[in-house]
Coordinates of C-alpha atoms and ligand atoms in Angstrom, one line a residue:
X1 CA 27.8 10.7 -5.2
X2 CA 24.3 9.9 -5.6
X3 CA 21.7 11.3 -3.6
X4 CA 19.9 8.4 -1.6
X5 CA 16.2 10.4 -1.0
X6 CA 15.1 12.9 -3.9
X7 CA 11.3 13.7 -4.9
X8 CA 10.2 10.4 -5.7
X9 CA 11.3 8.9 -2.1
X10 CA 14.2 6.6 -0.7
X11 CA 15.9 5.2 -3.8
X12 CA 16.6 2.1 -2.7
X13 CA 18.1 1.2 -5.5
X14 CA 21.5 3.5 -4.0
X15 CA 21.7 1.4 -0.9
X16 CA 24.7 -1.5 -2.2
X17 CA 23.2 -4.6 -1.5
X18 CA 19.8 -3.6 -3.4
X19 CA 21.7 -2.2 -6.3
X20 CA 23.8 -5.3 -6.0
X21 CA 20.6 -7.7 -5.8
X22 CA 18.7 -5.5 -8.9
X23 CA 21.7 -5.8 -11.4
X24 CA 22.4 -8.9 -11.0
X25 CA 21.2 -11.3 -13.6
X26 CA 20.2 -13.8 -11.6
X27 CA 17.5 -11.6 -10.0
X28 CA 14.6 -12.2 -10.0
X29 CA 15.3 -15.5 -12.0
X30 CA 16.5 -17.3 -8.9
X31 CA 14.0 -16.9 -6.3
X32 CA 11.1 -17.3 -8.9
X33 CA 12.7 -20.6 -9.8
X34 CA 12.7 -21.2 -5.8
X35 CA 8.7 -20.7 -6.4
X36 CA 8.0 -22.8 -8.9
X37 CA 9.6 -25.5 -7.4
X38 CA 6.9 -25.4 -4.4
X39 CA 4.4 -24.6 -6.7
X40 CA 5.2 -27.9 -8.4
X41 CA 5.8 -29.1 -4.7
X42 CA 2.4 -28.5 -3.7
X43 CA 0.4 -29.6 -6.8
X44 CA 1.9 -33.1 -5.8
X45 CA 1.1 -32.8 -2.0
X46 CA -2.4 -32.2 -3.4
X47 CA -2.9 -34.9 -6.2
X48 CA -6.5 -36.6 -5.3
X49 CA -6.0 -35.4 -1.7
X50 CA -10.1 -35.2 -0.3
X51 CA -10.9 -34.8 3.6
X52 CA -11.1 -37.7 5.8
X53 CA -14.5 -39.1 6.2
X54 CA -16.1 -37.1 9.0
X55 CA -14.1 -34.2 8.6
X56 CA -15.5 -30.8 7.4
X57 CA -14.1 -29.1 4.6
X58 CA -13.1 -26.1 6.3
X59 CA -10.8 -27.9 9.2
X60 CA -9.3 -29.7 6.7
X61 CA -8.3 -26.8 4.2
X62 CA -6.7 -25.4 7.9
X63 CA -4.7 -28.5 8.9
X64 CA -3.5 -29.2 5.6
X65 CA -0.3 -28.1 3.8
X66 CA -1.8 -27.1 0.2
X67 CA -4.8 -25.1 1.4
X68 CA -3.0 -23.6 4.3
X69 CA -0.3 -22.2 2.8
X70 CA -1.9 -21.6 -0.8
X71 CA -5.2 -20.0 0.8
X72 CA -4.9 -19.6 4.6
X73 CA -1.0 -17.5 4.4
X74 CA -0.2 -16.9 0.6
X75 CA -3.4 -15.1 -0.2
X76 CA -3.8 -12.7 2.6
X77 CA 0.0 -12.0 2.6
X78 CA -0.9 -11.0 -0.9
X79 CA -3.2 -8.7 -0.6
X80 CA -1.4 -7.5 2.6
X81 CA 1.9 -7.0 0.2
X82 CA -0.4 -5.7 -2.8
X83 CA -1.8 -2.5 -1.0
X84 CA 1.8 -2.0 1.0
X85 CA 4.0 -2.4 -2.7
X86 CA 2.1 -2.9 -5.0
X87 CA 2.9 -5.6 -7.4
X88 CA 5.8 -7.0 -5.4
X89 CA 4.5 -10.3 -5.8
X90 CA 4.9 -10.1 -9.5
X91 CA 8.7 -9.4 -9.0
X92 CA 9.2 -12.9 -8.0
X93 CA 5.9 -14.5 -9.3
X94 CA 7.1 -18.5 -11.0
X95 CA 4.4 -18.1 -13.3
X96 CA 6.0 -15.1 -15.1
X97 CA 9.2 -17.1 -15.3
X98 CA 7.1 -19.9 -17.0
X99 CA 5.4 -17.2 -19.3
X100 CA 8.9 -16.2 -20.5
X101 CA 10.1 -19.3 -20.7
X102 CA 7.5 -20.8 -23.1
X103 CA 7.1 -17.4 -25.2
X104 CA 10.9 -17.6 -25.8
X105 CA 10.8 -21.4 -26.4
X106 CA 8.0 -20.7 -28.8
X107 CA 9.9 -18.4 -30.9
X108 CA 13.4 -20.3 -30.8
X109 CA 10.5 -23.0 -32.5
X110 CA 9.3 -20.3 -35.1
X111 CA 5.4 -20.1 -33.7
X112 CA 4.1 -17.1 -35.4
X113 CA 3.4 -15.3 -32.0
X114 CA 0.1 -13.4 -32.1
X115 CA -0.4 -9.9 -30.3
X116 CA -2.8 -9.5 -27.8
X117 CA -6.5 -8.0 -29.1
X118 CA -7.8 -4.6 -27.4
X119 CA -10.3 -6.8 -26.2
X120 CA -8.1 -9.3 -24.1
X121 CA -5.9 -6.2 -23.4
X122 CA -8.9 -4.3 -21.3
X123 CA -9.0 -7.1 -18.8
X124 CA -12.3 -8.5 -19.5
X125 CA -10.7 -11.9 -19.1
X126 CA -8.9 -11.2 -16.0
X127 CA -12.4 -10.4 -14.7
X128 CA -14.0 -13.0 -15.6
X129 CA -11.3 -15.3 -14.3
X130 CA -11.0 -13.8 -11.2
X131 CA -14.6 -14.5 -10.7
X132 CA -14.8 -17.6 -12.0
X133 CA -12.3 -18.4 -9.4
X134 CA -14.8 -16.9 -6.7
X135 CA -17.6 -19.0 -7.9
X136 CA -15.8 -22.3 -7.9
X137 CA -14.9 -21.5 -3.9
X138 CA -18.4 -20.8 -3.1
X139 CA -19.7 -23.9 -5.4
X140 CA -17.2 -26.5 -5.0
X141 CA -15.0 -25.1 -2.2
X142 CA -11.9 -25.1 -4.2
X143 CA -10.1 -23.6 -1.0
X144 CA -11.3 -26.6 1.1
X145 CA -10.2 -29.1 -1.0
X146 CA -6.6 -30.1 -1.7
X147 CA -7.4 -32.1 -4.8
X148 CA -9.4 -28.8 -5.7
X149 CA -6.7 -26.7 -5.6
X150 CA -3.8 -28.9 -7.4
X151 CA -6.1 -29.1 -10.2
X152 CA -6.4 -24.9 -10.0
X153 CA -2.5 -25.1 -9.8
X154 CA -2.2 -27.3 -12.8
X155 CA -5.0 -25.2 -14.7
X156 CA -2.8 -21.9 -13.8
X157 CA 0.6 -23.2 -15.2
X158 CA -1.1 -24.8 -18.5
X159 CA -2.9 -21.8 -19.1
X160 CA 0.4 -19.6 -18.4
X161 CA 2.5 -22.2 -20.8
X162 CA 0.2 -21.6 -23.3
X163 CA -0.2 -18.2 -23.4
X164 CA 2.9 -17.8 -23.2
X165 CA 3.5 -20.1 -26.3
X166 CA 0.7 -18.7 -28.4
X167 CA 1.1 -14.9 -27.1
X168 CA 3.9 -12.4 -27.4
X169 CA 4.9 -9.6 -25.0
X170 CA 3.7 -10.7 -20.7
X171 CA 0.9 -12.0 -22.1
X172 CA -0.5 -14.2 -19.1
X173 CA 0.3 -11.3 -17.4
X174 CA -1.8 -8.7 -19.4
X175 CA -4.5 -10.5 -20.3
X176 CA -5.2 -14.1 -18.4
X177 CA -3.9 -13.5 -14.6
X178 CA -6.6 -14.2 -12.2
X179 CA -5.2 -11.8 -9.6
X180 CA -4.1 -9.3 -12.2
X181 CA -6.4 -7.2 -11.5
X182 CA -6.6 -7.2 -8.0
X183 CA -2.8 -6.0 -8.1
X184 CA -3.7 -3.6 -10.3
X185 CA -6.4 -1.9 -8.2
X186 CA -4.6 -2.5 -4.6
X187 CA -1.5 -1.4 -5.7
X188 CA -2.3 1.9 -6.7
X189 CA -1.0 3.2 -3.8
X190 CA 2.0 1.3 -3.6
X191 CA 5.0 2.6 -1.3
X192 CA 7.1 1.1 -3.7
X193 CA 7.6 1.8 -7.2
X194 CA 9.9 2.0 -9.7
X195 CA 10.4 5.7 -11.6
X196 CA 13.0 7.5 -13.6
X197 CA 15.2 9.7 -11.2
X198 CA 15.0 12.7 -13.7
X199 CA 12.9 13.4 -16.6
X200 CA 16.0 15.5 -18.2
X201 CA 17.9 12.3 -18.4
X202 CA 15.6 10.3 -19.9
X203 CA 14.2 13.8 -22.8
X204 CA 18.0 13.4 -23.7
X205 CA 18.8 9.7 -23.8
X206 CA 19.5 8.7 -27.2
X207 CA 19.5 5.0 -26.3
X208 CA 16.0 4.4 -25.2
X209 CA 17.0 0.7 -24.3
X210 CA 13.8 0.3 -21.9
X211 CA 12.0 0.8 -25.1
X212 CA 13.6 -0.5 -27.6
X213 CA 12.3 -3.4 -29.7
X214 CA 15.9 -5.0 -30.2
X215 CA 16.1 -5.1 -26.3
X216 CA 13.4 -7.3 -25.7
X217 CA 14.2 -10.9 -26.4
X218 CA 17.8 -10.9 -24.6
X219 CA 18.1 -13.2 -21.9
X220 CA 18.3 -10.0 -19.2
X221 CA 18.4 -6.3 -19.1
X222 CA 15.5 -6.6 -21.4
X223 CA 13.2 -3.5 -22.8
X224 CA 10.1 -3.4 -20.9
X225 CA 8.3 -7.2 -21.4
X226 CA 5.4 -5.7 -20.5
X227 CA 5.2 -2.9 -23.6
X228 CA 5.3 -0.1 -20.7
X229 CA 7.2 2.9 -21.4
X230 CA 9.5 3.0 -18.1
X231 CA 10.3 6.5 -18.7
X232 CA 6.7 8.1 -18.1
X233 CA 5.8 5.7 -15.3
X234 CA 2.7 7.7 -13.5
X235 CA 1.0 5.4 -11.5
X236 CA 1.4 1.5 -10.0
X237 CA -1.2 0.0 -11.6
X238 CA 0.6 -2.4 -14.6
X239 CA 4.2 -2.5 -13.5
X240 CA 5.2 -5.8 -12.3
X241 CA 8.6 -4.5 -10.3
X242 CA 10.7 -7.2 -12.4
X243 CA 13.5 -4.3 -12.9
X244 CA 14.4 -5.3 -16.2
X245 CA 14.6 -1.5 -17.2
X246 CA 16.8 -0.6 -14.4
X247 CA 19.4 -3.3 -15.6
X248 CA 18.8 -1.8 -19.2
X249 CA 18.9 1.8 -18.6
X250 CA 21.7 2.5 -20.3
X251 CA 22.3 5.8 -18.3
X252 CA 21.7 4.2 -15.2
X253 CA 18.0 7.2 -14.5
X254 CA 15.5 3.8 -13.8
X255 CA 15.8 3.2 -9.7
X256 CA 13.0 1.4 -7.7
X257 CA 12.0 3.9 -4.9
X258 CA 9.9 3.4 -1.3
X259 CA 7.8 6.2 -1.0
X260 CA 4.9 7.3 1.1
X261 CA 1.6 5.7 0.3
X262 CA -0.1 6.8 -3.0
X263 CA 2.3 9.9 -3.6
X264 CA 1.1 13.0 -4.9
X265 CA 3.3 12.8 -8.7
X266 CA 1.4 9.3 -9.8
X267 CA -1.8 10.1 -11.7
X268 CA -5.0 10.0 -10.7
X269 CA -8.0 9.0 -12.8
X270 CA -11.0 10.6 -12.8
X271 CA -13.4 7.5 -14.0
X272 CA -12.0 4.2 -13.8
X273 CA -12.9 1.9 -17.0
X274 CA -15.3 0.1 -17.2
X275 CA -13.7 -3.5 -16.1
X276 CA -12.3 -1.5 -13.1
X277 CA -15.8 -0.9 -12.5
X278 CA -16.9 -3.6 -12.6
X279 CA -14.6 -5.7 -10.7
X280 CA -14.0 -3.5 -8.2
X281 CA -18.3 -3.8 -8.0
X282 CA -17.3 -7.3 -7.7
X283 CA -14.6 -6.8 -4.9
X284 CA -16.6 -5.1 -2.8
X285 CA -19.6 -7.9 -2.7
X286 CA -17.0 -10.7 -2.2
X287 CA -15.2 -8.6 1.1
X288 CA -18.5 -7.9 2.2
X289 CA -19.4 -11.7 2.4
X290 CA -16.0 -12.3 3.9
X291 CA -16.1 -9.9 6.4
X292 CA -19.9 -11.0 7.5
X293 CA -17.9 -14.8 8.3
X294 CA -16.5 -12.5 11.6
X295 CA -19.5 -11.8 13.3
X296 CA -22.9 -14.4 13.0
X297 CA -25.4 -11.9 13.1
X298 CA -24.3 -9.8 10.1
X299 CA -23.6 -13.2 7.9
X300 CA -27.3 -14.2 8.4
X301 CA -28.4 -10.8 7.5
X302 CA -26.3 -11.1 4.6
X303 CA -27.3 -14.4 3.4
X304 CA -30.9 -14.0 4.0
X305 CA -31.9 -13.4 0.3
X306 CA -29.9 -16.1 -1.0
X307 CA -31.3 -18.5 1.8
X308 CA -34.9 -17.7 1.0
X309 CA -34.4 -18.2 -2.8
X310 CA -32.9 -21.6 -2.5
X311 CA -35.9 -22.8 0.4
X312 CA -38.4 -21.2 -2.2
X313 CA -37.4 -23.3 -5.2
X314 CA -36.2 -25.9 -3.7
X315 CA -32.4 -25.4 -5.1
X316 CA -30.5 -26.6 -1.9
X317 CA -28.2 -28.7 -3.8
X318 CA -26.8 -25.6 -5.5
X319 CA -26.6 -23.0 -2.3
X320 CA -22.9 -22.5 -2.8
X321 CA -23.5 -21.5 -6.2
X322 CA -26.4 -19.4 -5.7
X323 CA -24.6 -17.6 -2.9
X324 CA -21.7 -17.2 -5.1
X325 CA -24.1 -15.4 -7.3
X326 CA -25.5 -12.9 -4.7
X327 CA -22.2 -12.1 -3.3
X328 CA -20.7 -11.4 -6.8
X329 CA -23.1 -10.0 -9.0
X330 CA -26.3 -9.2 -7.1
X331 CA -25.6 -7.6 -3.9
X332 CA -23.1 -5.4 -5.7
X333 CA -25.5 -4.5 -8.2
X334 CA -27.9 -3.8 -5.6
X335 CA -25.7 -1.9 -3.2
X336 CA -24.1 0.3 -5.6
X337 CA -27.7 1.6 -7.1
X338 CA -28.5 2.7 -4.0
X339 CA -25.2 4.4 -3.4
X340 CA -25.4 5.7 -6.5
X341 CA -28.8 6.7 -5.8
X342 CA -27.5 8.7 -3.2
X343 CA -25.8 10.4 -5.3
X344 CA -28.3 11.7 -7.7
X345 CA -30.1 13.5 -5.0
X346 CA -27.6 16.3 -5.5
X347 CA -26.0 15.6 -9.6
X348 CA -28.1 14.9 -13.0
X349 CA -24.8 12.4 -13.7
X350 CA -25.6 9.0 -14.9
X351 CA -25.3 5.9 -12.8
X352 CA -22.4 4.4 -14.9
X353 CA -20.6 7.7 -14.3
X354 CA -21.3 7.6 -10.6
X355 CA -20.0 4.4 -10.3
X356 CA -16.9 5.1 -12.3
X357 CA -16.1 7.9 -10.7
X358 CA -16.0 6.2 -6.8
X359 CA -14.6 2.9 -8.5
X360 CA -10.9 3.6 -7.6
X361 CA -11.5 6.0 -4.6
X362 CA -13.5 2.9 -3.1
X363 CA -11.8 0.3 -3.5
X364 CA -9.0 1.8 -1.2
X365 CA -11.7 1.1 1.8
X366 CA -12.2 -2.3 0.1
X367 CA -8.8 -3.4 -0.1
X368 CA -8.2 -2.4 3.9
X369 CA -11.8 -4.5 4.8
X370 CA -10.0 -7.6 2.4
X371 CA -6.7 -6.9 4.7
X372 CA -8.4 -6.7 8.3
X373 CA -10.4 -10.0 6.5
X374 CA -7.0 -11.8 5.7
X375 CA -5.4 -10.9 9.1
X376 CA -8.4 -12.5 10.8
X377 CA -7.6 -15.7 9.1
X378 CA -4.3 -15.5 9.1
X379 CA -4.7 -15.2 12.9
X380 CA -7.0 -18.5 12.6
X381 CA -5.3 -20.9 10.8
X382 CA -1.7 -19.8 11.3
X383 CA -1.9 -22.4 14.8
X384 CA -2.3 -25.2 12.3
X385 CA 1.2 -24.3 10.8
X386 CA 3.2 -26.6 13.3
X387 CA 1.1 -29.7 13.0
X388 CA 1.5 -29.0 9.0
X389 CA 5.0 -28.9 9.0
X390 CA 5.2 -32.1 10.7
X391 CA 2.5 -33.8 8.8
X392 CA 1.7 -31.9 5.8
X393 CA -1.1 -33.8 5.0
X394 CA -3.6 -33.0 7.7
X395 CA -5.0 -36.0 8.1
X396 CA -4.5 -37.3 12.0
X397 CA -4.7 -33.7 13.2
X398 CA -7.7 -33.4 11.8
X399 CA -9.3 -36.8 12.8
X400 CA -8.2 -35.8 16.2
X401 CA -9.8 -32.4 15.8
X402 CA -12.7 -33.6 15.0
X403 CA -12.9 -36.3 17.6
X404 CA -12.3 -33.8 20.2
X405 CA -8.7 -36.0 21.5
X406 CA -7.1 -32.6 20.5
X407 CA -8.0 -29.1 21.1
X408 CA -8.3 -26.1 18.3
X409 CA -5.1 -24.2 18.6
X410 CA -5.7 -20.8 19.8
X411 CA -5.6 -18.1 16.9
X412 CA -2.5 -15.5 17.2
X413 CA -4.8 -12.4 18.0
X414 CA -8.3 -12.1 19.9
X415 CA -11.2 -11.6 18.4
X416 CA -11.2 -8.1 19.9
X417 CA -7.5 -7.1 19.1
X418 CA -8.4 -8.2 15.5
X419 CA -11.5 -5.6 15.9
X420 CA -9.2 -2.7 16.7
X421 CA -6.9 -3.3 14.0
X422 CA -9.7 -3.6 11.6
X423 CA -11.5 -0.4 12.4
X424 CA -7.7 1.1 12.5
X425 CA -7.1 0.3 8.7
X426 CA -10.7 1.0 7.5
X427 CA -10.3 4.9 9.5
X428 CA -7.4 4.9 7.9
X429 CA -8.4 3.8 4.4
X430 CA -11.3 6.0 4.7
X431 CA -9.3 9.2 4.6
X432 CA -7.2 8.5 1.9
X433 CA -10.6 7.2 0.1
X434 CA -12.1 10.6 0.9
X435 CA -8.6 12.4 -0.5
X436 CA -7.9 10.2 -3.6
X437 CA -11.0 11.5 -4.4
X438 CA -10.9 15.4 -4.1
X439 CA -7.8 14.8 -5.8
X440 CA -9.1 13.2 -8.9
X441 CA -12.6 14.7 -9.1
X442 CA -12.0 17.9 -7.0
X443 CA -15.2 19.4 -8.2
X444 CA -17.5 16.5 -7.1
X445 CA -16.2 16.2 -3.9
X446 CA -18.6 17.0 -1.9
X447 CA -21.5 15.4 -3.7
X448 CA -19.7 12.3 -3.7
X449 CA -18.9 12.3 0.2
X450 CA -22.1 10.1 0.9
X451 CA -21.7 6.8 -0.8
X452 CA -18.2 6.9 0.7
X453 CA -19.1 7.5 4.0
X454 CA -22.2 5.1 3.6
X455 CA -19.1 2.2 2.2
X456 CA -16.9 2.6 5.2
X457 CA -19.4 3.0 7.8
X458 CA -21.0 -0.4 7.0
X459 CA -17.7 -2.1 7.4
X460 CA -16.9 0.0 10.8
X461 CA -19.9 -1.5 11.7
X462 CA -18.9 -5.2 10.9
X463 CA -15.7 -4.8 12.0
X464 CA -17.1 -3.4 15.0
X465 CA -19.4 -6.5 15.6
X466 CA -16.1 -8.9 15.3
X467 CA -15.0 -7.8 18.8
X468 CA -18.9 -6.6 20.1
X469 CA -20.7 -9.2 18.9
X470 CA -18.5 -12.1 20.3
X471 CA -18.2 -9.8 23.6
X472 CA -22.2 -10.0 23.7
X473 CA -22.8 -13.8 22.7
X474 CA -24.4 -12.4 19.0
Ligands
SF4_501 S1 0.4 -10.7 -13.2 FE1 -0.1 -12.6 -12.3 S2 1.2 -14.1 -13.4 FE2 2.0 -12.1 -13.9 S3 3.6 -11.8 -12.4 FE3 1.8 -10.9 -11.5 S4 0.8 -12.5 -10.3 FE4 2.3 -13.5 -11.6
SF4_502 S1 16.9 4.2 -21.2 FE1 16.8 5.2 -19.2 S2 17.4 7.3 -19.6 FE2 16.8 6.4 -21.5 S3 14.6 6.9 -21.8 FE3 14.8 4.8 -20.8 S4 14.7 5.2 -18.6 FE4 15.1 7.2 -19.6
SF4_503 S1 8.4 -0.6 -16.1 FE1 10.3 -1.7 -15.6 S2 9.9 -2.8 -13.7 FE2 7.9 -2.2 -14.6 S3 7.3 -3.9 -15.8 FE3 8.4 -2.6 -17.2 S4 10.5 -3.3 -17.1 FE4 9.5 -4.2 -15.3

């Protein structure tokens, strides 16, 4: 009899309906097929789909179906599920499906697949998608717009077909994902996670089947499709969950495990790369901006610079843009000198280095600001959900909105409960900032403490003003 709880955590994969569910070779096939059908769903619902005239964006992205459920529930359930387990999302992701679909049909067609370059492979497209992505919501307001957002939908599946087609081995996945990264950084911590049982088991397997090249193009129980070797899994941070080397194991050693958050066997980096870096830079100016949208005092702090520029030269045709800019690339830049700044005080280290090395400890305070963000929203648009169901697309409720013959629905939480829970995750993310660090830099611990403190303490502060500043009347 196996043993249901062993070093790595609960093994789910011993309770019978799991192991039943994760063997069979339907999974995850089925449910991403269920995906992709209301992906498909809601690029329709969206086709040339613009507010009403009279309407603001922003109501309309919250009363109808495509941006409510694509931007208002999807995305912060995302991040929500990313820093909880990691890449479950990925398990049952439609566009994987379509990625193996089209790489498959490309080689049934004989396409010379190429591999991807150590370029594409280091991310620097997922970066620069994910910010493109950020600047067309702050130009265009490609979460406001249903027509906006079928288009993205449309862009995303191409993209993924293609890849797929020209690409061998999870390509989309490794190299083109938008939200790759962000998966990759919030998941690190990941209660759940899929590991070898025992290291003996797999230092005397003579089949290797979640290696082997042979395994990879059968139809299930494939070799890893993402080129990972599942027997020396040490942290969360490319594993999609897919379980294809549990059904392939052919000594049954591969189980997926819940654990306790970021467990002490996974490894820890000292320096993140260089693309970590930077997006993570990146992360932390776009929650920044989101968090500021709580509390009106801190959003015209915020916003000041950008809103000077564009009165200055004139530009007021291309705030969103411009704004875009500032959250992305210049507050970061600007915020992190001076934390790194802080920094040199006490170290000779570079500021590269100093920003590699609180890259990954950061963005676990990041990631819990993004959450408190997303549950705030969540909270906000989730009243809308009803009147979408009946009318997906948003039009008479919000006319009527708008012309005041029906009221805003009330949001799930107060302002003030939403407060608490935000300063709740960002104490809490704070200590395992301040731990993942000693843990991976034990020797600059204490130099490093600043910045860190300096991070959290600004977004205490915001969070603080969601529930203060609404309490005060600013
Ligand atoms: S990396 Fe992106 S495309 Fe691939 S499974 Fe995850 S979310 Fe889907
Ligand atoms: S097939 Fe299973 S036992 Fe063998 S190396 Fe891979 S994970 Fe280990
Ligand atoms: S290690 Fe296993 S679960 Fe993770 S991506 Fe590879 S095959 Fe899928």
């Amino acid at each position: 009899m196996n043993k249901l709880s062993d070093r790595n955590g609960l093994n789910l994969t011993q309770v019978p309906v799991l192991n039943r569910l994760l063997l069979w070779n339907g999974f995850p096939y089925v449910f991403q097929f269920i995906f992709l059908v209301v992906f498909i769903i809601l690029v329709i619902m969206g086709w040339n789909l613009y507010a009403p005239e009279g309407v603001h964006n922003r109501l309309f992205a919250q009363t109808n179906m495509v941006n409510l459920l694509v931007w208002g529930i999807w995305w912060p359930l995302m991040v929500l599920t990313a820093i909880l387990f990691g890449r479950l999302w990925c398990m049952i992701c439609p566009l994987e499906m379509v990625s193996n679909f089209s790489e498959r049909l490309s080689r049934k067609l004989g396409v010379r697949q190429k591999k991807l370059n150590r370029w594409v492979r280091s991310g620097a497209i997922l970066l620069a998608f994910y910010a493109l992505v950020h600047l067309l919501i702050a130009g265009i307001e490609l979460h406001r717009i249903p027509a906006y957002t079928s288009i993205f939908l449309i862009g995303l599946l191409t993209l993924t077909a293609v890849t797929g087609f020209l690409f061998s081995d999870r390509a989309f996945c490794r190299g083109f994902c938008p939200v790759g990264l962000l998966l990759n950084v919030y998941g690190r911590g990941s209660m759940l996670a899929v590991r070898p049982r025992s290291s003996d088991a797999c230092s005397n397997c003579t089949g290797k089947d979640c290696v082997m090249a042979c395994n990879r193009f059968k139809p299930d129980a494939r070799s890893c499709p993402s080129l990972l070797n599942p027997a020396a899994l040490k942290d969360n941070s490319d594993c999609l969950l897919c379980g294809q080397c549990i059904k392939s194991c052919g000594p049954g050693n591969m189980a997926l495990y819940l654990r306790r958050p970021f467990h002490p066997d996974d490894r820890r980096e000292s320096m993140a790369p260089w693309i970590l870096t930077m997006f993570i830079m990146l992360i932390s100016g776009y929650v920044t901006f989101r968090m500021t949208g709580g509390w009106t005092w801190a959003r015209v702090i915020f916003l000041w610079t950008p809103e000077q520029f564009v009165s200055l030269f004139s530009l007021e045709a291309y705030y969103g843009w411009i704004r875009g800019i500032w959250m992305l690339f210049v507050f970061p830049v600007l915020i992190w000198t001076l934390m790194g700044g802080l920094v040199q005080v006490f170290t000779m280290e570079s500021m590269g280095t100093i920003w590699r090395r609180l890259a990954l400890p950061l963005v676990i305070v990041f990631a819990a600001a993004h959450l408190a963000e997303g549950i705030s929203k969540l909270s906000d648009w989730a009243g809308y959900l009803p009147y979408a169901l009946r009318a997906p697309d948003g039009v008479d409720v919000a006319l009527m909105v708008t012309d005041g013959s029906m009221p805003v629905p009330d949001p799930l939480l107060s302002q003030a409960t939403v407060s608490v829970l935000a300063l709740f995750l960002l104490l809490v993310a704070s200590w395992f900032s301040v731990r993942e660090f000693r843990l991976a830099n034990p020797e600059y611990a204490r130099t490093y403490l600043l910045p860190k403190l300096a991070f959290t303490g600004m977004f205490l502060y915001i969070a603080f003003g969601w529930g203060a500043g609404l309490l005060f009347g600013f």
